[in-house]
Coordinates of C-alpha atoms in Angstrom, one line a residue:
X1 CA 199.2 111.5 27.1
X2 CA 196.0 113.6 26.5
X3 CA 196.3 117.4 26.9
X4 CA 193.2 119.4 27.9
X5 CA 193.1 123.2 27.9
X6 CA 190.5 124.8 30.2
X7 CA 190.0 128.5 30.5
X8 CA 189.1 129.9 34.0
X9 CA 187.0 133.0 33.4
X10 CA 185.0 135.5 35.4
X11 CA 184.9 139.0 37.0
X12 CA 187.8 140.3 38.9
X13 CA 188.0 139.2 42.6
X14 CA 185.7 136.2 42.0
X15 CA 188.3 133.6 43.0
X16 CA 189.6 132.4 39.6
X17 CA 193.3 132.4 40.6
X18 CA 192.6 130.6 44.0
X19 CA 190.5 127.9 42.3
X20 CA 193.2 127.6 39.5
X21 CA 195.9 127.2 42.2
X22 CA 193.9 124.5 44.0
X23 CA 193.1 122.5 40.9
X24 CA 196.7 122.9 39.7
X25 CA 197.8 121.6 43.1
X26 CA 199.9 124.8 43.8
X27 CA 198.2 125.4 47.1
X28 CA 195.6 124.0 49.4
X29 CA 194.4 127.1 51.1
X30 CA 193.6 130.7 50.2
X31 CA 195.5 133.8 51.0
X32 CA 194.0 137.1 52.1
X33 CA 196.3 139.1 49.8
X34 CA 194.7 139.9 46.5
X35 CA 197.0 140.1 43.5
X36 CA 195.2 140.6 40.2
X37 CA 196.1 138.5 37.3
X38 CA 197.9 140.3 34.5
X39 CA 196.3 139.2 31.2
X40 CA 196.6 135.4 31.7
X41 CA 198.6 132.9 33.6
X42 CA 198.9 129.2 32.8
X43 CA 199.0 126.5 35.5
X44 CA 199.7 123.0 34.3
X45 CA 199.5 119.7 36.2
X46 CA 199.5 116.0 35.3
X47 CA 197.0 113.6 36.7
X48 CA 195.4 110.2 36.2
X49 CA 192.0 110.3 34.5
X50 CA 188.9 109.6 36.5
X51 CA 188.3 105.8 36.7
X52 CA 185.6 105.8 34.1
X53 CA 187.9 107.5 31.6
X54 CA 191.0 105.3 32.0
X55 CA 191.3 105.0 28.2
X56 CA 192.6 108.6 28.1
X57 CA 195.7 107.7 30.0
X58 CA 197.6 110.4 31.9
X59 CA 196.1 113.8 31.4
X60 CA 198.0 117.0 31.1
X61 CA 195.7 119.7 32.3
X62 CA 196.3 123.3 31.3
X63 CA 194.3 125.9 33.4
X64 CA 194.4 129.3 31.7
X65 CA 193.5 131.8 34.4
X66 CA 192.2 134.7 32.4
X67 CA 192.1 138.2 33.9
X68 CA 188.6 139.6 34.4
X69 CA 189.9 143.1 33.7
X70 CA 188.6 144.3 30.3
X71 CA 191.8 146.2 29.7
X72 CA 193.2 142.8 28.6
X73 CA 190.3 142.0 26.3
X74 CA 192.6 142.2 23.2
X75 CA 194.5 139.2 24.6
X76 CA 191.4 137.0 24.9
X77 CA 191.3 135.9 21.2
X78 CA 194.7 134.2 21.3
X79 CA 194.0 132.8 24.8
X80 CA 190.8 131.2 23.6
X81 CA 192.5 129.3 20.7
X82 CA 192.3 125.5 21.0
X83 CA 190.6 125.7 24.5
X84 CA 188.3 122.7 25.1
X85 CA 186.4 123.9 28.1
X86 CA 185.6 126.8 30.3
X87 CA 185.2 127.1 34.0
X88 CA 183.3 130.3 34.8
X89 CA 183.8 131.6 38.4
X90 CA 181.1 133.7 39.9
X91 CA 181.0 135.3 43.3
X92 CA 177.5 136.6 44.1
X93 CA 179.1 139.3 46.3
X94 CA 181.2 140.9 43.6
X95 CA 179.7 144.3 42.7
X96 CA 178.3 144.2 39.2
X97 CA 179.2 140.5 39.0
X98 CA 176.0 139.5 37.4
X99 CA 176.4 142.0 34.5
X100 CA 180.0 141.0 34.0
X101 CA 179.1 137.3 34.0
X102 CA 176.5 137.9 31.3
X103 CA 179.3 139.5 29.2
X104 CA 181.8 136.7 29.8
X105 CA 179.2 133.9 29.2
X106 CA 178.2 135.6 25.9
X107 CA 181.7 136.4 24.7
X108 CA 183.8 133.4 25.4
X109 CA 181.8 130.4 24.2
X110 CA 180.5 132.3 21.2
X111 CA 184.0 133.4 20.1
X112 CA 185.3 129.9 20.6
X113 CA 182.2 128.2 19.0
X114 CA 181.9 126.2 22.2
X115 CA 178.6 124.8 23.2
X116 CA 177.4 125.4 26.8
X117 CA 177.8 121.7 27.6
X118 CA 181.6 122.2 27.5
X119 CA 181.3 124.8 30.2
X120 CA 180.6 124.9 33.9
X121 CA 180.3 127.6 36.5
X122 CA 181.7 127.5 40.0
X123 CA 179.6 129.7 42.3
X124 CA 182.2 130.8 44.8
X125 CA 180.7 131.9 48.1
X126 CA 183.7 133.7 49.7
X127 CA 183.9 133.8 53.4
X128 CA 180.8 131.8 53.9
X129 CA 182.0 130.0 57.0
X130 CA 180.9 126.7 55.7
X131 CA 177.3 127.7 55.1
X132 CA 176.4 128.0 51.4
X133 CA 173.6 130.6 51.1
X134 CA 170.8 130.3 48.5
X135 CA 171.3 132.9 45.8
X136 CA 169.5 133.7 42.6
X137 CA 171.9 133.2 39.7
X138 CA 172.2 135.2 36.5
X139 CA 170.0 133.9 33.7
X140 CA 173.1 133.4 31.5
X141 CA 174.1 130.5 33.7
X142 CA 170.8 128.5 33.2
X143 CA 172.4 126.1 30.6
X144 CA 175.7 125.6 32.4
X145 CA 176.5 122.8 34.9
X146 CA 176.8 124.5 38.3
X147 CA 178.8 123.8 41.4
X148 CA 178.1 125.8 44.6
X149 CA 181.0 126.0 47.0
X150 CA 183.7 128.1 48.4
X151 CA 187.5 128.5 48.0
X152 CA 187.8 127.7 51.7
X153 CA 186.9 124.1 50.8
X154 CA 189.5 122.6 48.4
X155 CA 187.8 119.1 48.6
X156 CA 184.5 120.7 47.3
X157 CA 186.4 122.3 44.5
X158 CA 187.9 119.0 43.5
X159 CA 184.6 117.2 43.7
X160 CA 182.9 119.8 41.4
X161 CA 185.8 119.7 39.0
X162 CA 185.9 115.9 38.9
X163 CA 182.2 115.8 37.7
X164 CA 183.0 118.4 35.1
X165 CA 186.2 116.6 33.9
X166 CA 184.3 113.3 33.5
X167 CA 181.7 115.1 31.4
X168 CA 184.3 117.0 29.4
X169 CA 186.3 113.9 28.7
X170 CA 183.1 112.1 27.4
X171 CA 182.2 115.0 25.2
X172 CA 185.8 115.3 23.8
X173 CA 185.7 111.5 23.1
X174 CA 182.4 111.8 21.3
X175 CA 183.7 114.8 19.3
X176 CA 186.8 112.9 18.3
X177 CA 184.8 109.8 17.2
X178 CA 182.4 112.0 15.2
X179 CA 185.4 113.7 13.4
X180 CA 186.9 110.3 12.7
X181 CA 183.6 109.0 11.3
X182 CA 183.3 112.1 9.1
X183 CA 186.8 111.5 7.7
X184 CA 185.9 107.9 6.9
X185 CA 182.7 108.8 5.2

């Protein structure tokens, strides 16, 4: 079984925990009650790989829901260890969200030596009533795969994640082949 560690990172109140719960199949709908994550919480689930990636066999997904509160910044180094991907969560309505996203997009991949192609951003339009507004995004997101949606649409979250997971599995497969080729050379 393949194990994949994905960090879920973004400003406080952007929807990280809700998206993590949906992807981890802990819930299908959101709650109005806000409870901030303390440092980090891990949600694991097992699933079949996407059809194009059947060679991976069953996949154990670990979603590491990272608090967006900078008082837990000292925990981020150990949390980042051995992570293979990042899902950034951005809510355009979060005050100072753009400045915070700039910090997260600079800090996490750089510290992890992770190229932007291993990351995606979920633009979470809270309470959009089904209509996804056009918004200008922070420049730091230019090189990231993007999915516009809302936590109120779990199917949309799964569709965006499925595309990302396909890409991530391909990249991880290439990375493993390159490492094996280097060992053989």
